[in-house]
């Protein structure tokens, strides 16, 4: 049987970050009632899988089981070709507990220099998973490819945005206006796939 999400359904967003819950509401065009898992007091699971899709599914399934409601979760990050895909699922963790992305971007640059590679290609990935409390789940992945630049440029985005120039553009994600980034980002591409799969 196909899995369908009806407009107006309540979705539990498996995130303790209120900004992310808000972003999910915006990307879903306000079609659903979104409840943040954090506001329901649901504990966060450890991200123990080795892929973006694995971790997104794990978080969505956990929130669906705990809440008894349909849940949505994401997992995302930056992968660097010269670093064989690192930091990847560890993107947030490279910034440490103080979420120091200037330090994380320096670490990326240092590690690339250490390899001696001239390859600056990289990509962002966003996995999105929706899980039902009785078991079924859907997971999709969106990706945007680009080149890294050092030093980073722009202060409009977050995370690794200042060092990432998407393919076909000359501005970094950190320099682009947010609507421009949203039109081509890994997250937007994942959402398009999710909409095609579920609506
Ligand atoms: P998550 O919350 O475990 O999905 O962590 C994803 C991490 O990847 C974030 O903390 C960011 O550092 C990074 N990341 C994901 N998407 C983006 C983006 O669009 N721009 C910049 N950094 C991103």
Coordinates of C-alpha atoms and ligand atoms in Angstrom, one line a residue:
X1 CA 0.0 0.0 0.0
X2 CA 1.5 3.5 -0.8
X3 CA 2.3 5.7 2.1
X4 CA 0.4 9.0 1.9
X5 CA 0.7 12.0 4.2
X6 CA -2.6 14.0 4.3
X7 CA -2.5 17.8 4.8
X8 CA -3.2 18.8 8.3
X9 CA -1.6 15.6 9.8
X10 CA 0.5 16.3 12.9
X11 CA 4.2 15.4 12.4
X12 CA 6.6 15.1 15.2
X13 CA 9.9 16.7 14.1
X14 CA 12.7 14.6 15.6
X15 CA 14.9 17.5 16.5
X16 CA 15.6 19.4 19.7
X17 CA 16.6 22.4 17.7
X18 CA 13.6 24.9 17.4
X19 CA 15.2 26.5 14.3
X20 CA 15.2 23.2 12.5
X21 CA 11.5 22.5 13.4
X22 CA 10.7 26.0 12.0
X23 CA 12.6 25.2 8.8
X24 CA 10.7 22.0 8.4
X25 CA 7.4 23.9 8.7
X26 CA 8.6 26.3 6.0
X27 CA 9.8 23.6 3.6
X28 CA 6.6 21.7 4.0
X29 CA 4.6 24.8 3.0
X30 CA 2.8 24.8 6.3
X31 CA 0.8 21.7 5.2
X32 CA 1.3 20.0 8.5
X33 CA 1.1 20.7 12.2
X34 CA 4.7 20.3 13.4
X35 CA 5.5 19.4 17.0
X36 CA 9.2 19.5 18.0
X37 CA 10.3 16.3 19.8
X38 CA 12.2 18.5 22.2
X39 CA 9.0 20.3 23.3
X40 CA 7.4 16.8 24.0
X41 CA 10.3 15.9 26.2
X42 CA 11.2 12.9 24.0
X43 CA 14.9 11.9 24.5
X44 CA 17.3 12.1 21.5
X45 CA 18.8 8.8 20.4
X46 CA 22.5 8.4 19.7
X47 CA 23.3 8.7 16.0
X48 CA 24.9 5.3 15.7
X49 CA 24.5 4.6 12.0
X50 CA 27.2 5.1 9.4
X51 CA 25.2 6.9 6.7
X52 CA 23.0 10.0 6.5
X53 CA 19.9 7.9 5.5
X54 CA 20.6 5.5 8.4
X55 CA 20.8 8.3 11.0
X56 CA 17.7 10.1 9.6
X57 CA 15.7 6.8 9.7
X58 CA 17.0 6.0 13.2
X59 CA 15.9 9.4 14.5
X60 CA 12.4 9.3 12.8
X61 CA 11.7 5.8 14.0
X62 CA 12.7 6.6 17.5
X63 CA 10.5 9.7 17.7
X64 CA 7.5 7.8 16.1
X65 CA 7.8 4.9 18.6
X66 CA 8.2 7.3 21.5
X67 CA 5.3 9.6 20.6
X68 CA 2.9 7.2 18.9
X69 CA 2.7 9.8 16.0
X70 CA 4.2 10.1 12.5
X71 CA 7.6 11.6 12.8
X72 CA 10.0 13.3 10.4
X73 CA 13.8 13.6 10.9
X74 CA 16.8 14.8 8.9
X75 CA 20.5 14.2 8.9
X76 CA 22.9 16.3 6.8
X77 CA 26.5 17.3 6.4
X78 CA 29.4 18.2 4.2
X79 CA 31.5 15.6 2.4
X80 CA 34.9 16.4 0.9
X81 CA 36.3 14.3 -2.0
X82 CA 40.0 14.7 -0.9
X83 CA 39.1 13.5 2.6
X84 CA 37.2 10.4 1.3
X85 CA 33.9 11.9 2.3
X86 CA 34.8 13.3 5.7
X87 CA 33.5 15.1 7.8
X88 CA 30.2 13.6 6.4
X89 CA 28.0 12.3 9.2
X90 CA 30.4 13.9 11.7
X91 CA 30.0 17.4 10.3
X92 CA 28.3 18.8 13.4
X93 CA 30.8 16.9 15.7
X94 CA 33.8 18.5 13.9
X95 CA 32.7 21.8 15.3
X96 CA 32.8 20.5 18.9
X97 CA 30.4 21.1 21.7
X98 CA 30.8 24.9 21.3
X99 CA 29.7 24.6 17.6
X100 CA 32.7 26.4 16.5
X101 CA 32.4 26.3 12.7
X102 CA 35.4 28.6 12.1
X103 CA 37.5 25.9 13.7
X104 CA 35.7 23.1 11.8
X105 CA 36.4 24.9 8.5
X106 CA 40.1 25.4 9.4
X107 CA 40.2 21.7 10.2
X108 CA 38.8 20.8 6.8
X109 CA 41.4 23.1 5.1
X110 CA 44.3 21.7 7.2
X111 CA 43.3 18.1 6.5
X112 CA 43.1 18.7 2.7
X113 CA 46.5 20.4 2.7
X114 CA 47.9 17.3 4.6
X115 CA 46.7 15.0 1.8
X116 CA 48.6 17.1 -0.8
X117 CA 45.5 16.8 -3.1
X118 CA 44.6 19.7 -5.4
X119 CA 41.0 18.4 -5.5
X120 CA 38.6 20.9 -3.8
X121 CA 35.4 19.2 -4.8
X122 CA 32.8 18.6 -2.1
X123 CA 29.1 18.0 -1.6
X124 CA 26.3 18.6 0.9
X125 CA 23.9 15.8 1.6
X126 CA 20.5 15.9 3.3
X127 CA 18.6 12.8 4.2
X128 CA 15.0 13.1 5.2
X129 CA 13.0 10.3 6.8
X130 CA 9.3 9.9 7.7
X131 CA 8.4 7.1 10.0
X132 CA 5.0 5.7 11.1
X133 CA 4.6 4.4 14.7
X134 CA 3.5 1.0 13.4
X135 CA 6.7 0.5 11.4
X136 CA 6.7 1.7 7.8
X137 CA 9.1 4.5 6.8
X138 CA 10.3 6.4 3.8
X139 CA 13.8 7.9 3.4
X140 CA 15.1 10.2 0.6
X141 CA 18.4 11.9 0.0
X142 CA 19.3 15.2 -1.8
X143 CA 22.7 16.4 -2.8
X144 CA 24.4 19.5 -4.1
X145 CA 27.9 19.4 -5.6
X146 CA 30.4 22.2 -5.5
X147 CA 34.0 23.4 -4.8
X148 CA 35.6 24.5 -1.5
X149 CA 37.3 27.9 -1.2
X150 CA 39.7 29.1 1.5
X151 CA 39.4 31.5 3.2
X152 CA 35.6 31.3 3.5
X153 CA 33.4 34.1 2.3
X154 CA 30.1 35.6 3.5
X155 CA 28.2 35.5 6.7
X156 CA 24.6 34.8 5.5
X157 CA 24.4 31.1 6.1
X158 CA 25.4 28.7 8.8
X159 CA 27.8 25.8 9.4
X160 CA 30.1 25.2 6.4
X161 CA 28.3 27.7 4.1
X162 CA 31.2 30.2 3.7
X163 CA 33.6 27.7 2.1
X164 CA 31.1 26.1 -0.3
X165 CA 30.6 27.3 -3.9
X166 CA 27.8 25.3 -5.6
X167 CA 28.5 24.1 -9.1
X168 CA 27.6 26.7 -11.8
X169 CA 27.8 29.6 -9.3
X170 CA 30.6 31.9 -8.2
X171 CA 29.2 33.0 -4.8
X172 CA 29.5 30.8 -1.7
X173 CA 26.4 29.6 0.1
X174 CA 27.5 32.1 2.8
X175 CA 27.3 35.0 0.3
X176 CA 24.0 33.9 -1.4
X177 CA 20.7 35.3 -0.3
X178 CA 18.8 32.6 1.6
X179 CA 16.1 32.2 -1.1
X180 CA 18.9 31.6 -3.7
X181 CA 20.4 28.9 -1.5
X182 CA 17.0 27.3 -0.7
X183 CA 16.3 27.0 -4.4
X184 CA 19.3 24.7 -5.1
X185 CA 20.3 23.3 -1.7
X186 CA 20.6 19.6 -0.8
X187 CA 17.7 20.1 1.7
X188 CA 15.4 21.6 -1.0
X189 CA 16.3 18.7 -3.3
X190 CA 15.6 16.1 -0.6
X191 CA 12.2 17.8 0.2
X192 CA 11.2 17.7 -3.5
X193 CA 11.9 13.9 -3.4
X194 CA 9.9 13.5 -0.2
X195 CA 7.0 15.4 -1.6
X196 CA 7.0 13.3 -4.7
X197 CA 7.1 10.2 -2.6
X198 CA 4.4 11.0 0.0
X199 CA 2.0 13.7 -1.2
Ligands
LIG1 P1 22.9 17.4 11.8 O1 22.1 18.4 12.6 O2 23.4 16.2 12.5 O3 22.2 17.1 10.5 O4 24.2 18.2 11.4 C1 24.5 18.7 10.2 C2 25.7 19.6 10.2 O5 26.2 19.6 8.8 C3 25.4 21.0 10.6 O6 25.8 21.2 11.9 C4 26.2 21.8 9.6 O7 27.5 22.0 10.2 C5 26.4 20.9 8.4 N1 25.5 21.4 7.4 C6 24.3 20.7 7.0 N2 23.7 21.4 6.1 C7 24.4 22.5 5.9 C8 24.2 23.7 5.1 O8 23.3 23.8 4.3 N3 25.2 24.6 5.2 C9 26.3 24.5 6.0 N4 26.5 23.5 6.8 C10 25.5 22.5 6.7

